[in-house]
Coordinates of C-alpha atoms and ligand atoms in Angstrom, one line a residue:
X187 CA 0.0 0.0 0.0
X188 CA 2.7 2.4 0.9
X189 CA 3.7 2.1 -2.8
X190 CA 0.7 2.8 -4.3
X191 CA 0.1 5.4 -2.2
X192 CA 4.1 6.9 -2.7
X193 CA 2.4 7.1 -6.9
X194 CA -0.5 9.3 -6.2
X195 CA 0.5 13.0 -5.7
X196 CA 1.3 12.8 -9.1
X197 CA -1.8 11.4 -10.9
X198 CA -3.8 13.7 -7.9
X199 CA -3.1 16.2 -11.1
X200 CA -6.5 16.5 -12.2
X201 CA -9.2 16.8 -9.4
X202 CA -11.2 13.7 -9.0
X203 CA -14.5 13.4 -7.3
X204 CA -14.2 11.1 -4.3
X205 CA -16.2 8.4 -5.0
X206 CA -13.2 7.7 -7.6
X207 CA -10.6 7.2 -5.3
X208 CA -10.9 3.1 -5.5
X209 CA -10.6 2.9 -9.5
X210 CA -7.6 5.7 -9.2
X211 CA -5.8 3.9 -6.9
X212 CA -6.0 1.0 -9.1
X213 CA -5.4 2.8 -11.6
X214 CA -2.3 4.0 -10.0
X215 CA -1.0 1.1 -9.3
X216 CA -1.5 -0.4 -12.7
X217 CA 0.5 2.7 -13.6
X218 CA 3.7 2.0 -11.3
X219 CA 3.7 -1.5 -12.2
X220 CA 3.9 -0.3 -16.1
X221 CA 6.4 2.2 -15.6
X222 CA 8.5 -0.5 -13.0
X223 CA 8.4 -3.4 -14.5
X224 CA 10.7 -4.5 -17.6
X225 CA 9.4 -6.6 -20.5
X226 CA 10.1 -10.0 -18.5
X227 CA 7.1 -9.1 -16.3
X228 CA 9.3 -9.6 -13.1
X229 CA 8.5 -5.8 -10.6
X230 CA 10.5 -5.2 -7.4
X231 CA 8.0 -4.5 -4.7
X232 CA 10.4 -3.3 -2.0
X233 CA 14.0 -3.0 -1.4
X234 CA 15.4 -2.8 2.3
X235 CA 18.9 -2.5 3.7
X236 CA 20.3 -5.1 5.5
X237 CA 23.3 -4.9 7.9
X238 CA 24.8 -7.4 9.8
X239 CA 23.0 -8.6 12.7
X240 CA 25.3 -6.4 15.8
X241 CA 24.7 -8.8 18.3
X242 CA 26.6 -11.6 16.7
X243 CA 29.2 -9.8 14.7
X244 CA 33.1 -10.7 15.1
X245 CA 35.2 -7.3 14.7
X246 CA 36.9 -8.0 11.2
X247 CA 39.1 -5.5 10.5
X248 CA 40.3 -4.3 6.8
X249 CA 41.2 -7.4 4.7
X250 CA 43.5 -6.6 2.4
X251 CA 42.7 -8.3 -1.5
X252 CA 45.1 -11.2 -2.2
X253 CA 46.8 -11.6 -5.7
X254 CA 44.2 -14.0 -6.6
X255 CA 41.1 -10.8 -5.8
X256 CA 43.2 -8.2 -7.5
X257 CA 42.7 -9.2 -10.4
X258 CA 39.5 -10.0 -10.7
X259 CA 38.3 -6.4 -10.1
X260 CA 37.6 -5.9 -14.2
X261 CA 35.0 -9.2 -13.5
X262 CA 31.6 -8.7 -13.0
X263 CA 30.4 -9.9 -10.3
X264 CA 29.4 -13.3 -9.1
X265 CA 25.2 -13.3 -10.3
X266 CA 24.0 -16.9 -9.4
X267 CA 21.1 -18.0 -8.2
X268 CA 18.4 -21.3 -7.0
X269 CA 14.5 -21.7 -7.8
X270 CA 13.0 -23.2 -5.0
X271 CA 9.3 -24.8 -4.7
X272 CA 6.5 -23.3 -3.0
X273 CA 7.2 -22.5 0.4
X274 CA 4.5 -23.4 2.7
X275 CA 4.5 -20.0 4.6
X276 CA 3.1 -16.6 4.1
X277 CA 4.9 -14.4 1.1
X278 CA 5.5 -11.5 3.8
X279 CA 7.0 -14.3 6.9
X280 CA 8.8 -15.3 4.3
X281 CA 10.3 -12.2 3.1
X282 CA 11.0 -11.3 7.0
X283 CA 12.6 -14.9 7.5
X284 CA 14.9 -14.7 4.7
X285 CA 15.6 -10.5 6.1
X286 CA 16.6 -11.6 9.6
X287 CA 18.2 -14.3 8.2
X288 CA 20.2 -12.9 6.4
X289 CA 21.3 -10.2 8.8
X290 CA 22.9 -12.8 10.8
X291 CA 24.7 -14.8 7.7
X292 CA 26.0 -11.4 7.2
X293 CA 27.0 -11.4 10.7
X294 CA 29.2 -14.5 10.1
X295 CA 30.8 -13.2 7.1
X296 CA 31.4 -9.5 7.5
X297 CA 33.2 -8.8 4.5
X298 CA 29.9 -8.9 2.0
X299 CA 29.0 -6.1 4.1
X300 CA 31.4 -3.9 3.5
X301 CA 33.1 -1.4 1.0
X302 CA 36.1 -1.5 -1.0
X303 CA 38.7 1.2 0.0
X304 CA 41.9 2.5 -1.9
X305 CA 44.6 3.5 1.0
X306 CA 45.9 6.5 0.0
X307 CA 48.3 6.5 2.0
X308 CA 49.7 2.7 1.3
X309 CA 50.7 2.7 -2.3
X310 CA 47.5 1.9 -3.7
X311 CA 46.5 -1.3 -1.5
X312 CA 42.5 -2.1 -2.1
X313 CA 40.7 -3.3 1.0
X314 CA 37.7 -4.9 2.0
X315 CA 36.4 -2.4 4.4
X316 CA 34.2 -5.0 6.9
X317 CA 32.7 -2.8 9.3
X318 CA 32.2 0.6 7.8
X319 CA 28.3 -0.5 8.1
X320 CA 27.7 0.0 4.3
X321 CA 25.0 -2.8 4.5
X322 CA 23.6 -4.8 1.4
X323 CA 20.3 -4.8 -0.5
X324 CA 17.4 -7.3 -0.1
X325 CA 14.8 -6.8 -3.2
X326 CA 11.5 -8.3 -3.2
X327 CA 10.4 -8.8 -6.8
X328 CA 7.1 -10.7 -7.7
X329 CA 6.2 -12.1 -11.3
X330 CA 2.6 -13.4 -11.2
X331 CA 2.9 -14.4 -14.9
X332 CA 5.6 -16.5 -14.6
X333 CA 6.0 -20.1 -13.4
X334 CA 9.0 -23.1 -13.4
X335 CA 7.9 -23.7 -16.9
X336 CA 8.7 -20.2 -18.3
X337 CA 12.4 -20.5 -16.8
X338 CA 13.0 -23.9 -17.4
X339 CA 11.9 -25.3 -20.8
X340 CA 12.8 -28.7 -21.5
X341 CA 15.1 -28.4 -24.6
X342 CA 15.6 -24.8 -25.4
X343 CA 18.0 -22.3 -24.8
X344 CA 17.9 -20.3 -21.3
X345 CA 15.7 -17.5 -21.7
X346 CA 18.1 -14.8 -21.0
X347 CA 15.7 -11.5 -20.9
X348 CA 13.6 -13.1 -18.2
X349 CA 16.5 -14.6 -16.1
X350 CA 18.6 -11.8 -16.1
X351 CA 15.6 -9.5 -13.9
X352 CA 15.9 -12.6 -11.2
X353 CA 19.1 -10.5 -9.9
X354 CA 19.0 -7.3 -8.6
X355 CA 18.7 -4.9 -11.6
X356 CA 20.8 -2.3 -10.5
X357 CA 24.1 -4.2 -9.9
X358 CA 23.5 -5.9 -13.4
X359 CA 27.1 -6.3 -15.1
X360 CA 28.8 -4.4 -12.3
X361 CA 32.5 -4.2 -12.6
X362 CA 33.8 -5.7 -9.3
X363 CA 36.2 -2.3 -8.6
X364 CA 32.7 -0.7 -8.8
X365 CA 32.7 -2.2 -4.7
X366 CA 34.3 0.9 -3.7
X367 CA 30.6 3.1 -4.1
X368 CA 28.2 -0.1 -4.3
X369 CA 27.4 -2.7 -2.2
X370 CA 29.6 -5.9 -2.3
X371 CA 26.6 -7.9 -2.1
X372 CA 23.0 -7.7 -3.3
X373 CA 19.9 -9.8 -3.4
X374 CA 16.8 -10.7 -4.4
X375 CA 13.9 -13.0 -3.9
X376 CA 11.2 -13.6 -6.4
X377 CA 7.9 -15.3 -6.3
X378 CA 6.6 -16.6 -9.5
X379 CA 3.0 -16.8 -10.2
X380 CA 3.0 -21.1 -9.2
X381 CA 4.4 -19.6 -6.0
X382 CA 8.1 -21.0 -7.1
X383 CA 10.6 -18.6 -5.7
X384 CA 14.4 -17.8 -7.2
X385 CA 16.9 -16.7 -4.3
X386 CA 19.5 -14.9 -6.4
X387 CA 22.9 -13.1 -5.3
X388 CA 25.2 -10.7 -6.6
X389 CA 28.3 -11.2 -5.3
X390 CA 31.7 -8.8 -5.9
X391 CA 34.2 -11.6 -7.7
X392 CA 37.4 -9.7 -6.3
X393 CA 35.8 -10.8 -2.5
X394 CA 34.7 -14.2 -3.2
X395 CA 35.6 -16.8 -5.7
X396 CA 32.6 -19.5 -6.4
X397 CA 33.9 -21.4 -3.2
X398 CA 33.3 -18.6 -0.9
X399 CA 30.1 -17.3 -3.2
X400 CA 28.3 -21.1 -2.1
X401 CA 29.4 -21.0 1.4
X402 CA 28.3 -18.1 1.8
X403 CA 25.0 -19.5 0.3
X404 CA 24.9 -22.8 2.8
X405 CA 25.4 -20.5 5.9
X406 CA 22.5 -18.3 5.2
X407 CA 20.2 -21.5 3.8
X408 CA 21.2 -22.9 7.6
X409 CA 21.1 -20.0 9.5
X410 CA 17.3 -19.6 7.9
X411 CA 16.4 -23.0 8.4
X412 CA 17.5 -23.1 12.1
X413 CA 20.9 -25.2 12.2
X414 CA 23.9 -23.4 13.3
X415 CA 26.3 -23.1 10.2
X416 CA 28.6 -26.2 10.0
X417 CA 32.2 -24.1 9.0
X418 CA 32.4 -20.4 9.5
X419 CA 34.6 -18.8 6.8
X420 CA 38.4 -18.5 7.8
X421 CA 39.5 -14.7 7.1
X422 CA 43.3 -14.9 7.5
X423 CA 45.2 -14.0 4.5
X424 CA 47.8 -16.4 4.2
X425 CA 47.0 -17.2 0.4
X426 CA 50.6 -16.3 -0.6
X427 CA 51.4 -14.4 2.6
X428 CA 52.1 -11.2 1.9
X429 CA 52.2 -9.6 -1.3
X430 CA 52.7 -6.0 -2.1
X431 CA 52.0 -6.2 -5.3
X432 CA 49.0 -3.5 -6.3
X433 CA 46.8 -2.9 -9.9
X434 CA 46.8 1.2 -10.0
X435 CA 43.8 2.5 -11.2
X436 CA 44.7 6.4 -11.3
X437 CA 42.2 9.3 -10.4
X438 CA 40.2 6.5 -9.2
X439 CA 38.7 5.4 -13.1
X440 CA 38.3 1.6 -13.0
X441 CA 38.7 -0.9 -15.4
X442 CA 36.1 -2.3 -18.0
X443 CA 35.7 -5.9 -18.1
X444 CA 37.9 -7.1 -21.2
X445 CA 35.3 -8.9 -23.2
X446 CA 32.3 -7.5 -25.9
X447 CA 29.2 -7.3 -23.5
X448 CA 26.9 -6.8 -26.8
X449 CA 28.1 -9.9 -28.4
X450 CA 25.3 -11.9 -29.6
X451 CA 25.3 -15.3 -27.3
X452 CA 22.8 -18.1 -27.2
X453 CA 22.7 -19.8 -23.8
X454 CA 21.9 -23.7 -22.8
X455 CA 21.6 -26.0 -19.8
X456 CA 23.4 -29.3 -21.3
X457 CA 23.0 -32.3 -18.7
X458 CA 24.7 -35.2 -18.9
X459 CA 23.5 -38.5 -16.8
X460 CA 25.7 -40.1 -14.3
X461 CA 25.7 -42.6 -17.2
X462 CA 26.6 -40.5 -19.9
X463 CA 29.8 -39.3 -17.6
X464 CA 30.7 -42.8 -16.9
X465 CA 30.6 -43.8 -20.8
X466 CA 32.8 -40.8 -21.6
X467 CA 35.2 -41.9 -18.6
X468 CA 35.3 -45.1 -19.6
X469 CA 36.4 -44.0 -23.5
X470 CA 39.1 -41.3 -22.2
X471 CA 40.5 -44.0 -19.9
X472 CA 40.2 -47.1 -22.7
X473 CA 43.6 -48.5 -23.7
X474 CA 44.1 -47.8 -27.5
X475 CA 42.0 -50.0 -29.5
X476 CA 40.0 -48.6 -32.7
X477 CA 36.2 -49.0 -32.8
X478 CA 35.0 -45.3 -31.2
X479 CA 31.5 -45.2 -32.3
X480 CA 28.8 -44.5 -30.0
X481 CA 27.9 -48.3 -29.6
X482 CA 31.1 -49.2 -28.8
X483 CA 31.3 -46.6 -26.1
X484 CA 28.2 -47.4 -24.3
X485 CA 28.6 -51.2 -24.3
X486 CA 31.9 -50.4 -22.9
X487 CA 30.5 -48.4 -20.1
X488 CA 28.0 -50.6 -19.5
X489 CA 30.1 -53.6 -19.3
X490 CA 30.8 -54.4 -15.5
X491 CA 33.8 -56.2 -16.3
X492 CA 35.3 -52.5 -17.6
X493 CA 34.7 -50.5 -14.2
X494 CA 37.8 -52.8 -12.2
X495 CA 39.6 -52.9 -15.4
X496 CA 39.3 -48.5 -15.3
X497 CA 39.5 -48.3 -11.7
X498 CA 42.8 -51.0 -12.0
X499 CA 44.5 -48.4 -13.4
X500 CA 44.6 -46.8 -9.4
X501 CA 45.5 -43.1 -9.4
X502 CA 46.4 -43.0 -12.8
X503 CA 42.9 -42.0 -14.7
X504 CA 41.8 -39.5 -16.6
X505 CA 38.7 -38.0 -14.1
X506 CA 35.0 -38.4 -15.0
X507 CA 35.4 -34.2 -15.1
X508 CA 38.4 -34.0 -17.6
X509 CA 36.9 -36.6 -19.7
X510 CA 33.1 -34.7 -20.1
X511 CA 35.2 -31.6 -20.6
X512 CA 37.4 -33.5 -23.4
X513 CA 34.2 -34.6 -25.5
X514 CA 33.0 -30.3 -24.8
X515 CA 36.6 -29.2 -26.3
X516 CA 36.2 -31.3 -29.7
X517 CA 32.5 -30.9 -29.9
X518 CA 32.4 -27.0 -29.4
X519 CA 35.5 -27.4 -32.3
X520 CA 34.1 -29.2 -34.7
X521 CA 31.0 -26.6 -34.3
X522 CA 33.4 -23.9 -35.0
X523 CA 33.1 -24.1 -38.4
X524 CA 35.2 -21.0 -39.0
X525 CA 38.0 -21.9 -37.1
X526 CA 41.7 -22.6 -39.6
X527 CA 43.3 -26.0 -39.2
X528 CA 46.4 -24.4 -37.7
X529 CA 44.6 -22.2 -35.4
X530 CA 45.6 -23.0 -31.6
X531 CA 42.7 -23.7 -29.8
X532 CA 42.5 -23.0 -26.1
X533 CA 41.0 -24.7 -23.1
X534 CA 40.6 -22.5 -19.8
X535 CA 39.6 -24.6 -16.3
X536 CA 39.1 -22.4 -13.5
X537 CA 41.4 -24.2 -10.6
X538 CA 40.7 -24.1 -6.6
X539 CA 44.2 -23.0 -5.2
X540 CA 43.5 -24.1 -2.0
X541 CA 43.4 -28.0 -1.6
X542 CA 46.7 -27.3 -4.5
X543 CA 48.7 -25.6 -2.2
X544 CA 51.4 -26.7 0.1
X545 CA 50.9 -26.2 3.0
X546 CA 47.2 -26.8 2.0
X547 CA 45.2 -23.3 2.4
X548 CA 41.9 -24.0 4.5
X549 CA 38.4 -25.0 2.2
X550 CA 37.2 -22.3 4.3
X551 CA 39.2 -19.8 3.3
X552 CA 37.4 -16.9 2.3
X553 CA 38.4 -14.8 -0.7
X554 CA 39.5 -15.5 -4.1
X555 CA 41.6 -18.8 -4.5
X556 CA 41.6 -19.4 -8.1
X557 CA 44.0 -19.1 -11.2
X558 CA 43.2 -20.9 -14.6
X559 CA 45.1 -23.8 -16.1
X560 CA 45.2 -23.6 -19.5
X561 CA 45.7 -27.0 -22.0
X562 CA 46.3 -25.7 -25.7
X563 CA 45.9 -27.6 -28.8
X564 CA 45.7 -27.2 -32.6
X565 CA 42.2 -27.7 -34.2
X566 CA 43.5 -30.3 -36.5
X567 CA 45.2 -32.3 -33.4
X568 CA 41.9 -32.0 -31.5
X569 CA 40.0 -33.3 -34.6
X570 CA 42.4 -35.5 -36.7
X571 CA 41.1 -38.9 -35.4
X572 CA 38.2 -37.3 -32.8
X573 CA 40.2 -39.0 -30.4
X574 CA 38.6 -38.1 -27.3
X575 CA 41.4 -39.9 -25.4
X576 CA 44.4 -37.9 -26.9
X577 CA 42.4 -34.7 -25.5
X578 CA 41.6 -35.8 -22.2
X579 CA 45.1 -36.9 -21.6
X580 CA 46.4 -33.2 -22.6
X581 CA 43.9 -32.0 -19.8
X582 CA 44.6 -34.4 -17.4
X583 CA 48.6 -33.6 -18.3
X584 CA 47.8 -29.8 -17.2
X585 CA 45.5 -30.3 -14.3
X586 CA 47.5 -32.9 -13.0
X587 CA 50.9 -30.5 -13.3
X588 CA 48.7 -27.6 -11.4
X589 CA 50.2 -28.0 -8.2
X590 CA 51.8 -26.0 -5.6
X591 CA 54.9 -24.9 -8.0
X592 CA 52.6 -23.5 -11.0
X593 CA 50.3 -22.2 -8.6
X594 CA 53.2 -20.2 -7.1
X595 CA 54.7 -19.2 -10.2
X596 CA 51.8 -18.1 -11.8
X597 CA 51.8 -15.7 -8.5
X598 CA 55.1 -14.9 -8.7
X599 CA 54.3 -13.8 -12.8
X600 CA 51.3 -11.9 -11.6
X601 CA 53.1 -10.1 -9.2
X602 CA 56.0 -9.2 -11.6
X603 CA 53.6 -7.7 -13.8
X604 CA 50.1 -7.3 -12.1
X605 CA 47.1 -7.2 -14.7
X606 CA 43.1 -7.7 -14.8
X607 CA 41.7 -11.0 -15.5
X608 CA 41.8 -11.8 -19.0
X609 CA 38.7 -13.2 -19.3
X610 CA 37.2 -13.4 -22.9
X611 CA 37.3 -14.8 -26.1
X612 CA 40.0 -12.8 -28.4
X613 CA 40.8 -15.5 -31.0
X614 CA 37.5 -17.3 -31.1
X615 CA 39.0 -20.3 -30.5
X616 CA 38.5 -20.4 -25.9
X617 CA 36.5 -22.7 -24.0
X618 CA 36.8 -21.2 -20.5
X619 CA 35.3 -23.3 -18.0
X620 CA 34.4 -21.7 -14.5
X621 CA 32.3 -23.0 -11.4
X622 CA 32.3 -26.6 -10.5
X623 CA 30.3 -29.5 -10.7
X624 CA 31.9 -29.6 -7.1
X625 CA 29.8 -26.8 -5.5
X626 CA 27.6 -27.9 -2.8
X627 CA 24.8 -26.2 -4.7
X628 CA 21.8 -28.3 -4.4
X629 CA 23.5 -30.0 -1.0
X630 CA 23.4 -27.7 2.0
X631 CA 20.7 -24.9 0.1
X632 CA 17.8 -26.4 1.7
X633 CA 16.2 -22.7 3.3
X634 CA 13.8 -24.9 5.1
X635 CA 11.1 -25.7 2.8
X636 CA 12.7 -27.9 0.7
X637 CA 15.8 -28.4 -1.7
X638 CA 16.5 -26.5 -4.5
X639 CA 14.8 -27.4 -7.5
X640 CA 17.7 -25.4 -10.1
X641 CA 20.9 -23.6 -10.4
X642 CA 20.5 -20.5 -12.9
X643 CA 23.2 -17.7 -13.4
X644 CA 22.6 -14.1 -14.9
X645 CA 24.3 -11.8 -17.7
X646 CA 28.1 -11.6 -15.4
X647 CA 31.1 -12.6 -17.3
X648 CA 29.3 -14.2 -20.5
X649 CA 31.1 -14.2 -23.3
X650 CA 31.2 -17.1 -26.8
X651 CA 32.9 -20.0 -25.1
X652 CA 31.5 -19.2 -21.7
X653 CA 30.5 -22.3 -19.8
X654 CA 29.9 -23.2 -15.8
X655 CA 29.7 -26.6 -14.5
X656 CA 26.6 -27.4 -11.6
X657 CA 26.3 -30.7 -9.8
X658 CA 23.1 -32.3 -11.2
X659 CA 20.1 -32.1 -8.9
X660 CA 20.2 -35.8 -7.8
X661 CA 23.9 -35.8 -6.7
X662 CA 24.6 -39.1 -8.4
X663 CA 27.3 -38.0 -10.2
X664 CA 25.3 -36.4 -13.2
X665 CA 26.4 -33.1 -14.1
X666 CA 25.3 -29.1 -15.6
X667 CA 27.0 -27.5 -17.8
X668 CA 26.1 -24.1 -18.9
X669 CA 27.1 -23.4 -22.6
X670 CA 27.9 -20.1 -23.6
X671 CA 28.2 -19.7 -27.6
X672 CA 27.7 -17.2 -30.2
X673 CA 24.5 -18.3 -32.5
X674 CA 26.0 -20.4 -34.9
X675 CA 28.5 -22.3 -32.9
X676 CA 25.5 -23.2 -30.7
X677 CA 23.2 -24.2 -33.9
X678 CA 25.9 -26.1 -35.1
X679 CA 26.5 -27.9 -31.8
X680 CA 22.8 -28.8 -31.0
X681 CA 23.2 -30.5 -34.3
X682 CA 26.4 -32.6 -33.7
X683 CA 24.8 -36.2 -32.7
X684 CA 27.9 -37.8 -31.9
X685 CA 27.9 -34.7 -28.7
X686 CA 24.2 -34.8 -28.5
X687 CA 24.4 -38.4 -27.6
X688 CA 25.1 -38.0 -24.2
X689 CA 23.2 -35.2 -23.2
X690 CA 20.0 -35.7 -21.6
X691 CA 16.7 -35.6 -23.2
X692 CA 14.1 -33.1 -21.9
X693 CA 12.0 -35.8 -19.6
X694 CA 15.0 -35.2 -16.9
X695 CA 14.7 -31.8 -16.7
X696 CA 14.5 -32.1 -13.0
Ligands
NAG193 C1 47.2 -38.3 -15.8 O1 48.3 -37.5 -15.4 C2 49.2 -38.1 -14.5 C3 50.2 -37.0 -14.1 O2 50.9 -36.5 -15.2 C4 49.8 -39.3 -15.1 O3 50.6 -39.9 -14.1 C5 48.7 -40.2 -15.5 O4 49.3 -41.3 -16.2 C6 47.8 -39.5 -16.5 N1 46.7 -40.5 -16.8 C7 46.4 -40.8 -18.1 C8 45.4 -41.9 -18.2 O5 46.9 -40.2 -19.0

């Protein structure tokens, strides 16, 4: 009502009679929801502040940003996000629930509370600022024409214009050195019109990575559901001890992110069965033989005699991970049409630092922990023979070399010559593969009223070669993988059988 009410000096214009007042209210608020809501039908009805809950706040001082968050300050940030079903309590309890809630999550993890700062007096250092009380935003958003269906169609691409309003419009493709004047941290929840709601958050990527985005996510799902959080996040800063390296910005003018925003993109959800990643295990891992059709690899897979023979190997084999992204790097290839046969193609996994390191860094560590191993081949290597064995060995050659050493030198490089994130697709020719199938995002997200139905992301950090991998829903080992392609790449993948194969048909959507 406030709202409505907030509309009316302006349309109290022309004088009215009052036995009107009823229809001009209505009509008023017809009005603001015109002029609010964008063409995907999905209006914010309030917006509050939230600071951390006092009482249960630990004094965190200034934590200063790590090589590893430096240079993510040209990303956007973090926008990811979970439908849930119907909860079973009233729209405004449960608007207040996931408020107070939230308060107190914030309490546990200070930092998403806070500003970034620029010491002037330190050579440039960035900061996160924990408890300047800058606060976050909570949107309420509604979308009564809406349901699960409109959001997640069995076989189509993701509609982008309506998933990108389930995040907080206003930090939409913020550049993550935008922290020092916005919030580090906004969200929103929206109710659809089946009384599905989408819990999204918009997270600064140069103050968490996707391991400190999803804990953040379990503590305030258990905080909100009654448990006490399991692991509170560890704030030292012992990531590479202490570096003095800095990324100047000067007269305060931050970067842009170093990709084409505009780039036409088309956008899918490609899920592959716990079956589907066992067969292409089971092929990456075979000893060379010839036959490599599709019949071949699913009798193989099916075959119980193969698992010991696989597992036999011991420590040796190529993971079920490195093998689905093996059969991604020559199918998104081959679906390159335009791509030379001497062109170097490129394969980017995002890497968690901190099980890598030596001395291990804690899980719990909160910040950015990430660099990107990169495994490089020529297109007519990757597609000579379609051999998806000879690709998942160069992955598993790279990953497996990604230990403490590169992790340190790759710091050491940084800090030698500190630079933004190079995220994007210069040559055409990147797969850059971010998130992980690892990411207790169904597990742990249960707000109370049941788990998660679906992981969706918004607009951040998209770019032609793009892609995100999600645990599947059931936790068997199935996996997501969010594909990222310009429009004919994707046509031209969608109609690559020998990749379509293994993806899912519609009927397990959910
Ligand atoms: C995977 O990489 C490791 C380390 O380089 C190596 O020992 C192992 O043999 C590789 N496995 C396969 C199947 O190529």
């Amino acid at each position: 009502m406030a709202q409505m009410i907030s509309t009316m000096p302006m349309l109290d214009a022309a004088p009215a009679a009052a036995s009107t007042i009823m229809p001009r209210l209505q009509a008023a608020a017809a009005a603001a929801a015109c002029l609010d809501a964008p063409p995907s039908g999905i209006a914010v009805v309030s917006r509050q502040h939230v600071r951390p809950d006092a009482a249960s706040a630990p004094a965190v001082g200034d934590l200063a940003l790590s090589v590893s968050d430096l240079p993510m300050l040209s990303c956007h940030y973090i926008q990811k996000g979970l439908f849930f079903p119907a909860p079973d309590l009233p729209m405004p309890s449960l608007v207040l629930l996931l408020r107070s809630s939230l308060s107190r999550a914030l309490a546990a993890v200070p930092p998403l509370a806070g500003r970034l700062v620029t010491l002037p007096d330190d050579d440039g250092r960035v900061v996160v600022r924990c408890n300047d009380g800058a606060g976050v935003d909570f949107l309420h958003a509604v979308a009564p024409g809406l349901s699960l269906d409109d959001f997640l169609v069995p076989g189509a691409d993701v509609p982008t214009k309506l998933t990108k309003d389930l995040f907080p419009m206003d930090m939409d493709r913020t550049v993550s050195y935008e922290g020092h004047r916005r919030p580090l941290a906004s969200f929103q929840v929206t109710v659809l019109g089946d009384g599905a709601v989408f819990i999204g958050i918009v997270a600064n990527h140069a103050v968490v990575d996707g391991t400190s985005f999803w804990h953040f996510f379990n503590t305030w799902a258990a905080i909100c559901r009654g448990d006490s959080p399991t692991r509170l996040p560890d704030f030292s800063r012992n990531f590479f001890g202490e570096s003095t390296a800095v990324l100047r910005f000067p007269g305060g003018v931050g970067p842009s992110v170093t990709f084409d925003v505009d780039a036409p993109l088309r956008e899918r959800v490609f899920r592959f069965s716990a079956d589907a990643v066992r067969q292409l295990k089971a092929v990456a891992n075979r000893r060379p033989s010839r036959g490599q059709d599709a019949e071949v690899y699913g009798k193989m897979a099916q075959d119980p005699k193969n698992d010991p023979l696989v597992r036999g190997r011991g420590g040796e084999e190529i993971s079920s991970f490195q093998s689905l992204c093996a059969q991604i790097w020559l199918a998104v290839t081959r679906a390159r049409k335009r791509l030379d046969p001497d062109a170097t193609t490129t394969f980017r996994m995002a890497v968690n630092c901190r099980h890598r390191l030596r001395p291990a860094v804690s899980p719990a560590y909160f910040g950015n922990a990430i660099q990107s191993a990169v495994t490089t081949a020529t297109v007519t290597e990757l597609l000579a023979c379609s051999d998806l064995r000879w690709a998942a060995g160069k992955l598993n050659a790279s990953l497996a070399a990604y230990g403490d050493g590169a992790i340190r030198r790759a710091a050491a490089a940084w800090q030698a010559a500190p630079r933004c994130f190079p995220l994007g697709n210069p040559d055409g020719a990147v797969i850059t593969m971010g998130s992980s199938n690892r990411f207790p995002m169904y597990e742990g997200n249960d707000f109370g009223w049941g788990r998660p139905l679906a992981v969706r992301s918004g607009r951040a950090n998209k770019f032609d070669g793009k892609m995100s991998a999600f645990p599947g829903r059931a936790g068997d080992g199935s996996v997501d993988i969010e594909v990222c392609l310009t429009p004919d790449t994707m046509a031209a993948l969608l109609r690559d059988t020998e990749f379509m194969q293994f993806v899912s048909g519609p009927s397990h959507l959910l």
